[in-house]
mmCIF file of C-alpha atoms and ligand atoms in Angstrom:
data_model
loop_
_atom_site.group_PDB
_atom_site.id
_atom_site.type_symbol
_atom_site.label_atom_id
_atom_site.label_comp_id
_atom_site.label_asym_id
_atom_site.label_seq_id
_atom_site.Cartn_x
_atom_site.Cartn_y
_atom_site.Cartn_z
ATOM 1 C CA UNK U 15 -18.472 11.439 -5.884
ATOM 2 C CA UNK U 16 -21.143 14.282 -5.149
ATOM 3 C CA UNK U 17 -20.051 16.119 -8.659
ATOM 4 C CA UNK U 18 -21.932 13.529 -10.563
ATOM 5 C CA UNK U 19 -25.229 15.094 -8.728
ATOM 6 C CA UNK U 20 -26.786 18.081 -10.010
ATOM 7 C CA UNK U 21 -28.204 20.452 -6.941
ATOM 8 C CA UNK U 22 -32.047 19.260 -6.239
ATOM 9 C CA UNK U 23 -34.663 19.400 -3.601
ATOM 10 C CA UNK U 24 -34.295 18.370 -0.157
ATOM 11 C CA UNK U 25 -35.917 15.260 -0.270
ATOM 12 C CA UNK U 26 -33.779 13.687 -3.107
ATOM 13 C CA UNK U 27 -30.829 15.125 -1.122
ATOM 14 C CA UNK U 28 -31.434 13.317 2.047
ATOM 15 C CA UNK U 29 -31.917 10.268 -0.123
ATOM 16 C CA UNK U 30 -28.638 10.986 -2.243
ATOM 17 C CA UNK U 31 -27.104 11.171 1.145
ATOM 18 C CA UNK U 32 -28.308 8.081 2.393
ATOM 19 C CA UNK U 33 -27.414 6.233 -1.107
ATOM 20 C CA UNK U 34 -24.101 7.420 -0.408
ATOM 21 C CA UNK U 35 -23.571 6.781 2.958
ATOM 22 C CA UNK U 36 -24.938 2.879 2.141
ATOM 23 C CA UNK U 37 -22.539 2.977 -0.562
ATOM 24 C CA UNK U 38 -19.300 4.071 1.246
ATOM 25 C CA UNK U 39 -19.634 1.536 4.187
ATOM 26 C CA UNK U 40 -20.366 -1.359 1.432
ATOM 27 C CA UNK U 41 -17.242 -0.250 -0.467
ATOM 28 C CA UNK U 42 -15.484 -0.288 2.996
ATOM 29 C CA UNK U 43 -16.801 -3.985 3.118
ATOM 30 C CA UNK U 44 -15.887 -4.793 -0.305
ATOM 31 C CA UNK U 45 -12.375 -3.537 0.300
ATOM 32 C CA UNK U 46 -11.834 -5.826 3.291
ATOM 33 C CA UNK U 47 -14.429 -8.785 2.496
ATOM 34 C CA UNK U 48 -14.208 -11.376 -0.487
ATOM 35 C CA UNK U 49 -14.108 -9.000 -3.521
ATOM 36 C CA UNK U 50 -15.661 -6.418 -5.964
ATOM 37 C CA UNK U 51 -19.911 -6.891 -5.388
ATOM 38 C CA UNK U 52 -20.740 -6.118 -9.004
ATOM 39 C CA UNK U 53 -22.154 -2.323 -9.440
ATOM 40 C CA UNK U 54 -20.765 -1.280 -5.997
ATOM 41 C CA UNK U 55 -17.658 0.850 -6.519
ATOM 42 C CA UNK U 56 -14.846 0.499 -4.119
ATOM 43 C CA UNK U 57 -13.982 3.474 -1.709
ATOM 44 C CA UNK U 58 -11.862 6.303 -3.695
ATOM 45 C CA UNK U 59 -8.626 5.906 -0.964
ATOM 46 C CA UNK U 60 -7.658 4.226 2.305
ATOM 47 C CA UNK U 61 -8.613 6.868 4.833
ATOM 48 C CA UNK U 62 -6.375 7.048 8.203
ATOM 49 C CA UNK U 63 -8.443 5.458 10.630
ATOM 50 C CA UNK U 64 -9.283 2.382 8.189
ATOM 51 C CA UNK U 65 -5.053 1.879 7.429
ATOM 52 C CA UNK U 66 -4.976 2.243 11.232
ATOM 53 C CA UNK U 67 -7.260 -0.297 11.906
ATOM 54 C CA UNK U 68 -5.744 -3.156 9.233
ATOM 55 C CA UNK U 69 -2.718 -5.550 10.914
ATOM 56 C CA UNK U 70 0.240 -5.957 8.633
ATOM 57 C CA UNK U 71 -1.107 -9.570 8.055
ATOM 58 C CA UNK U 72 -4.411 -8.160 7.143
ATOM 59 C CA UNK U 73 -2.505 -6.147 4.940
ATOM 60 C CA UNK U 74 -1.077 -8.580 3.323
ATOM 61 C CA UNK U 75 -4.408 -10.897 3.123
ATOM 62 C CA UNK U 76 -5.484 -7.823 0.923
ATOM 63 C CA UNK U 77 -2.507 -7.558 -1.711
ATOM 64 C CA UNK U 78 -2.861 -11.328 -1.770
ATOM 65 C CA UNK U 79 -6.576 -11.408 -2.201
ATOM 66 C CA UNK U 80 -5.894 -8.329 -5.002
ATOM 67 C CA UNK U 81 -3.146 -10.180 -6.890
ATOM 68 C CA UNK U 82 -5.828 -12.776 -7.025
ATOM 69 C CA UNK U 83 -8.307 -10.235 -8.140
ATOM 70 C CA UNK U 84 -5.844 -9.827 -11.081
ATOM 71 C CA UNK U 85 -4.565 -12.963 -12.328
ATOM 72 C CA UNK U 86 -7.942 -14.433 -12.096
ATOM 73 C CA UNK U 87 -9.272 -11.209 -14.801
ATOM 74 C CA UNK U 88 -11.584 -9.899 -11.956
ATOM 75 C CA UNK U 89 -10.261 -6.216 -11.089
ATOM 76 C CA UNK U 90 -11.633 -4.376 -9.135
ATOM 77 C CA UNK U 91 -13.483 -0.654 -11.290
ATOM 78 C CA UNK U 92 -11.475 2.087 -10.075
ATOM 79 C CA UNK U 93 -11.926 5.987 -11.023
ATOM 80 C CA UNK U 94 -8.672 7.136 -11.015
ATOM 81 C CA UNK U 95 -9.769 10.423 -10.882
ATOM 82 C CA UNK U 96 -11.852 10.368 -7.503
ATOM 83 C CA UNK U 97 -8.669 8.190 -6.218
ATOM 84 C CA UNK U 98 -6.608 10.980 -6.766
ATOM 85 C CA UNK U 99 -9.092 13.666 -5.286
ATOM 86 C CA UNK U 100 -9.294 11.738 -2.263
ATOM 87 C CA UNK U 101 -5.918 11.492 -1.604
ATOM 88 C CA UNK U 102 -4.713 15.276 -2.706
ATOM 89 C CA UNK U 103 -4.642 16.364 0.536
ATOM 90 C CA UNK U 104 -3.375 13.119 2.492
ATOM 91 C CA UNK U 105 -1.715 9.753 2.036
ATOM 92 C CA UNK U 106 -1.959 6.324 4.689
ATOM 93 C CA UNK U 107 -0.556 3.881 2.620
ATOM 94 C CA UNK U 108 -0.928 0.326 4.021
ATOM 95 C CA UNK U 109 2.521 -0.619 3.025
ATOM 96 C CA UNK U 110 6.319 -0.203 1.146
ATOM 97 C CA UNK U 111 7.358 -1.995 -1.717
ATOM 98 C CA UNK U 112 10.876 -2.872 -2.809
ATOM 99 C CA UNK U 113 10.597 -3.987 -6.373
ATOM 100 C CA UNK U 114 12.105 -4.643 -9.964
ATOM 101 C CA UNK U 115 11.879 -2.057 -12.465
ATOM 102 C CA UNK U 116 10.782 -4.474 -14.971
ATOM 103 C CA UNK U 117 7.950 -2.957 -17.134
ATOM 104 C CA UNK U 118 6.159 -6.072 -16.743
ATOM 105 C CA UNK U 119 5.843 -6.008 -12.781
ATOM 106 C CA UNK U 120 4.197 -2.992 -12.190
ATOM 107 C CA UNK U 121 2.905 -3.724 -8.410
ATOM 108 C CA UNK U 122 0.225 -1.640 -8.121
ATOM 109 C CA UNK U 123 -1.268 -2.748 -11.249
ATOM 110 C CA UNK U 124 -0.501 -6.757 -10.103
ATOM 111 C CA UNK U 125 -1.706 -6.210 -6.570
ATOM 112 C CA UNK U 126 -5.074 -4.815 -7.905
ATOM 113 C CA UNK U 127 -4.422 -1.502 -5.666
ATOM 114 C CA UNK U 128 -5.010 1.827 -5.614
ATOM 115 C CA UNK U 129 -3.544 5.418 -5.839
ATOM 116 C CA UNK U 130 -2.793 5.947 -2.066
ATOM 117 C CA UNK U 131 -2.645 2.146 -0.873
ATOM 118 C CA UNK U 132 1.337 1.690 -1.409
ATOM 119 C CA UNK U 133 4.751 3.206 -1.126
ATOM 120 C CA UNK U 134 6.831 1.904 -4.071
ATOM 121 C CA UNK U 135 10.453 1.731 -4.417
ATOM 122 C CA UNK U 136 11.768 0.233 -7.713
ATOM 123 C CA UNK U 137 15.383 -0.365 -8.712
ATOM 124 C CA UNK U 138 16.584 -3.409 -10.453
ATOM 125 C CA UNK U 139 16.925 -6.534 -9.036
ATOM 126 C CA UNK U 140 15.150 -5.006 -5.815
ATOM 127 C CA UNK U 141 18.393 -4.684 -4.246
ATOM 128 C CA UNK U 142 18.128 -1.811 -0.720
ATOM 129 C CA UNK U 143 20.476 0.706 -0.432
ATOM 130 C CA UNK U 144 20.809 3.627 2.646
ATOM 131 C CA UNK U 145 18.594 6.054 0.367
ATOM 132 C CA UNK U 146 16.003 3.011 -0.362
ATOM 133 C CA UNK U 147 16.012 2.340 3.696
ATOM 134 C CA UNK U 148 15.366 5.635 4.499
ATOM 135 C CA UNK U 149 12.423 5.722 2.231
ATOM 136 C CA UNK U 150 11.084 2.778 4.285
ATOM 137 C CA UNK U 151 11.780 4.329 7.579
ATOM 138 C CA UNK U 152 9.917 7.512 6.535
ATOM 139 C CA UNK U 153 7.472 5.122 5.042
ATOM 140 C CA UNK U 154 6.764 2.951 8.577
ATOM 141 C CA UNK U 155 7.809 5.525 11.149
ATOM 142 C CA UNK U 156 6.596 8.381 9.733
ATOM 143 C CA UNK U 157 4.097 7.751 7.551
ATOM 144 C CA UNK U 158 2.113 4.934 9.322
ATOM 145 C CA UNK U 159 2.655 1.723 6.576
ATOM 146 C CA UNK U 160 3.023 -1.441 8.082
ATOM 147 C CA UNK U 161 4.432 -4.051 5.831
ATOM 148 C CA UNK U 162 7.773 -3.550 4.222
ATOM 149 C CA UNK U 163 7.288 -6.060 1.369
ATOM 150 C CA UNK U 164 10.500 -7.272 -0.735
ATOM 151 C CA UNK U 165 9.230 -8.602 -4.229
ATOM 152 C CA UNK U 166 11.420 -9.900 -6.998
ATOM 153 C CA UNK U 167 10.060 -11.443 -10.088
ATOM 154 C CA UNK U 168 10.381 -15.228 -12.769
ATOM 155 C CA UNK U 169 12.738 -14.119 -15.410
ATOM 156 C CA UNK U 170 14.559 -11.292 -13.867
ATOM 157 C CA UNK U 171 17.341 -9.656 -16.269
ATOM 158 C CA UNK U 172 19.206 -8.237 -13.362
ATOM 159 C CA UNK U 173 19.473 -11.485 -11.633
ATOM 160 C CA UNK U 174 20.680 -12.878 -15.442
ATOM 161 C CA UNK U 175 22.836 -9.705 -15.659
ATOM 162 C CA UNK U 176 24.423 -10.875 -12.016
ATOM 163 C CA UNK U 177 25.008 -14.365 -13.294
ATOM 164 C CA UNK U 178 27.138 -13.206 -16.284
ATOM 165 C CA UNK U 179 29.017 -11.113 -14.639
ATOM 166 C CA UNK U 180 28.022 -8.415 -16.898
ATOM 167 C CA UNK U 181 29.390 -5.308 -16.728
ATOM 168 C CA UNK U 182 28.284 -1.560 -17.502
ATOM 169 C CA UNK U 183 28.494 1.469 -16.321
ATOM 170 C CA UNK U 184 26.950 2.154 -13.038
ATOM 171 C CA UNK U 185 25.486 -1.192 -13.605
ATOM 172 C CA UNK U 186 28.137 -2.824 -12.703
ATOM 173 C CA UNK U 187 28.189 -1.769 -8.828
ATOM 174 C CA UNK U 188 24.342 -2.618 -8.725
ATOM 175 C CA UNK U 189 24.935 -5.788 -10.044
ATOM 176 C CA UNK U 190 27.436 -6.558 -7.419
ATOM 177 C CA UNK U 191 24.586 -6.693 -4.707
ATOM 178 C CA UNK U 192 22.992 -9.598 -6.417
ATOM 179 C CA UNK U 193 25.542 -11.679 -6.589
ATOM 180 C CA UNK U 194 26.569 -12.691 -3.151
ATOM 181 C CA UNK U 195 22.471 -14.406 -3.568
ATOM 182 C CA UNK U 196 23.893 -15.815 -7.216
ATOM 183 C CA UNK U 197 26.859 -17.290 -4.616
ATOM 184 C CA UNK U 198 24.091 -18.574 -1.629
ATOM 185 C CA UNK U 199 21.860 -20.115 -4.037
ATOM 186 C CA UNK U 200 22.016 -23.555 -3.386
ATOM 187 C CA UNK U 201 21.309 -25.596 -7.027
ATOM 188 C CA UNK U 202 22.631 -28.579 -8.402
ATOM 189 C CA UNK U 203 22.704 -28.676 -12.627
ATOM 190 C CA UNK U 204 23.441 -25.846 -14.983
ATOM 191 C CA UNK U 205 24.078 -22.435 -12.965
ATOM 192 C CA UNK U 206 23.960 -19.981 -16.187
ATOM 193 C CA UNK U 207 21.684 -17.205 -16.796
ATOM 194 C CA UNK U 208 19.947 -19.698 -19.412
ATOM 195 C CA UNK U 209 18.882 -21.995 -16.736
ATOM 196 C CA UNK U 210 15.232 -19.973 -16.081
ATOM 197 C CA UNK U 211 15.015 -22.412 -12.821
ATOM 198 C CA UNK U 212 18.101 -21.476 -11.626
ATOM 199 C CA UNK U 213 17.392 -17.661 -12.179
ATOM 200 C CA UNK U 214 14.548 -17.333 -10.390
ATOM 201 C CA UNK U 215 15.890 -19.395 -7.366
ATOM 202 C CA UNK U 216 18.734 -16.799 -7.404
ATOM 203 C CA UNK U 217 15.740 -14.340 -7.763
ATOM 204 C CA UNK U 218 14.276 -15.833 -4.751
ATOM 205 C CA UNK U 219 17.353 -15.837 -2.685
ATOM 206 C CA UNK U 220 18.443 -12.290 -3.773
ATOM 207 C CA UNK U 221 15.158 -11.975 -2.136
ATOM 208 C CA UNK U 222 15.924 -12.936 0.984
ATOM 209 C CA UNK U 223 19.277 -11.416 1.227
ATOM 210 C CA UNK U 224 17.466 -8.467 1.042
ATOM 211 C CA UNK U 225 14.814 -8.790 3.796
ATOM 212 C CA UNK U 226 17.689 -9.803 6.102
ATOM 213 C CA UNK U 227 20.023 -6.836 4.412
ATOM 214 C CA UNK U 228 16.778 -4.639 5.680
ATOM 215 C CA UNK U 229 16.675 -6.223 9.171
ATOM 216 C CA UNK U 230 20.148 -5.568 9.835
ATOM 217 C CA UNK U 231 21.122 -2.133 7.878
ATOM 218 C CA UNK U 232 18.095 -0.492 9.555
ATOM 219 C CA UNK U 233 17.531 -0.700 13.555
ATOM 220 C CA UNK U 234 14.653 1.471 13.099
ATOM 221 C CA UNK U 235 13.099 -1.137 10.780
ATOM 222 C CA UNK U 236 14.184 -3.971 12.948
ATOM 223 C CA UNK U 237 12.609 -2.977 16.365
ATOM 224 C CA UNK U 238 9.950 -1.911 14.554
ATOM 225 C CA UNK U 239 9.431 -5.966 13.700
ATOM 226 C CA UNK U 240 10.704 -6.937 16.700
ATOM 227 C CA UNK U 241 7.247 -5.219 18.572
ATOM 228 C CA UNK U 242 5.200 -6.121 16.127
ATOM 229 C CA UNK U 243 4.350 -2.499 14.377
ATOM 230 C CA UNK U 244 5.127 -4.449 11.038
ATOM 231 C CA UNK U 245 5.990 -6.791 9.143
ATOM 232 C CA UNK U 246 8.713 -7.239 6.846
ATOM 233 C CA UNK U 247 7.866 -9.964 4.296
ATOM 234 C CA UNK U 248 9.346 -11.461 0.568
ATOM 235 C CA UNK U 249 7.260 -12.253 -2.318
ATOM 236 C CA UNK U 250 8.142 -13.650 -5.858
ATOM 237 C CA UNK U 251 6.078 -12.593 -9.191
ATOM 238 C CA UNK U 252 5.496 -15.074 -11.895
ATOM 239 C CA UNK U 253 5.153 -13.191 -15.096
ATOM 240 C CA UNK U 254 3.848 -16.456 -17.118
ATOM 241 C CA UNK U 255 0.722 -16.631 -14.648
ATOM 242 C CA UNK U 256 0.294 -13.783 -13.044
ATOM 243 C CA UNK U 257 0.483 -14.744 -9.401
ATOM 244 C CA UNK U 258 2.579 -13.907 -6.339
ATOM 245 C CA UNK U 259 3.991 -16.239 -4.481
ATOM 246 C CA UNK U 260 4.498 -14.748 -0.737
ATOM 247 C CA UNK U 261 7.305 -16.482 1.451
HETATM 248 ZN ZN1 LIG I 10 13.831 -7.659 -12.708
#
C-alpha cells in the first residue's frame, strides 16, 4: 500500500498514517461484516492472528457470504498484486479444499477469496487419496486451516464418466472411486449419465463418501474433528446459478 505515496512532510505523513491505519481496521471489518463498503479496499491477506481468531463455522459463514458476493455480481476489488506482497513471506489460510478440476469451478474465484485465504486440492471428481490426505494434514496440523471442505459440482463429467463405466488410461482407476457413490445413490427413474438429476445426486453422494473416506483414512484429521480444531464439511456447486449449496 505505502508505494502509492510519494515521500512528503511530516504532517501529511502522520495523516497518511492515520488514513491507513482507519483503512486497515475497516477492511478488517469489511472482511468479517456484511460485505465490500464501496471505496474501502479489503485487507491485502489474512494475517495469523486474524485466521487464528475465525472458528471453522465462521470460516465457513465467510466462503458462504463470498460465494454470495459472487453469484449475486458484487465481488469484492482485489489488487492481486498487494495480495501477493503480503503473503510472500507467510501463508494462514483459513481452510483446504478438495475440488473438481473442472475449468468452470475454480473455488477461489466462486468463493470470492483471496491469494492466501485457501489451500486447494483439485483432482477430478474430488475423489481423496493418501497424497491428497496428507496435503490436508499438513494443511490443518501444520499449517493452522480449519475447515477441510469437500466440494463437488451440477454437471460433473467425472461423475458421468463413473456412470458409463468409461474407461481410459489412468482414468480408469480414478474413476473407480466414484463409483461405489454411483452404487449408494439412492434414485428411482433413469440412472444414466444423461439423467443431469441423477448425476448430480451421484455428485452429491460421491460427496459424502468422501468426507467419511477423510474421517476414516486419516486419524489425524478425525481427532482433529472430534475436539473441535475443525471442521470437515461438503458443499455442491451449481454451475447454472452460481451458488453453493453447503450440506
Ligand atoms: Zn467435475
Amino acid at each position: 500500500m505505502s508505494e502509492r505515496f510519494e515521500p512528503c512532510d511530516c504532517s501529511e505523513a502522520h495523516a497518511r498514517r492515520r488514513f491507513l491505519t482507519a483503512s486497515f481496521a475497516l477492511a478488517g471489518m469489511t472482511f468479517v461484516g456484511t460485505g465490500t463498503l464501496s471505496g474501502i479496499a479489503y485487507a491485502d491477506a489474512l494475517t495469523k492472528a486474524k485466521r487464528d481468531k475465525l472458528t471453522p463455522d465462521e470460516i465457513l459463514a465467510l466462503i458462504r457470504k463470498g460465494n454470495k458476493r459472487f453469484s449475486s455480481g458484487r465481488r469484492a476489488t482485489y489488487n492481486y498484486l498487494a495480495q501477493q506482497r503480503a503473503t510472500a513471506a507467510g501463508q494462514y489460510p483459513m481452510a483446504v479444499l478438495l475440488s473438481c478440476i473442472d475449468s468452470r469451478a475454480p473455488a477461489e474465484t466462486i468463493m470470492d477469496l483471496r491469494i492466501g485465504d485457501i489451500f486447494n486440492s483439485r483432482v477430478a471428481g474430488n475423489v481423496a487419496n493418501p497424497d491428497i490426505l496428507g496435503s490436508m494434514e499438513f494443511a490443518c496440523k501444520v499449517a493452522g486451516a480449519k475447515v477441510v471442505l469437500v466440494m463437488g459440482h451440477t454437471a460433473c463429467g467425472a461423475i458421468k464418466g463413473a456412470i458409463d463405466n468409461a474407461e481410459l488410461g489412468n482414468l480408469t482407476g480414478l474413476l473407480a472411486k466414484i463409483k461405489p457413490a454411483v452404487a449408494a445413490t439412492e434414485y428411482t427413474g433413469d440412472r444414466t449419465s444423461r439423467n443431469y438429476a441423477f448425476v448430480d445426486a451421484v455428485a452429491r453422494k460421491n460427496v459424502e463418501l468422501t468426507m467419511s473416506g477423510v474421517r476414516k483414512d486419516s486419524p489425524v484429521l478425525a481427532g482433529m474433528e472430534s475436539s473441535g480444531t475443525i471442521k470437515i464439511a461438503g458443499a455442491m456447486y451449481n454451475l447454472q446459478t452460481g451458488v453453493i449449496d453447503f450440506f
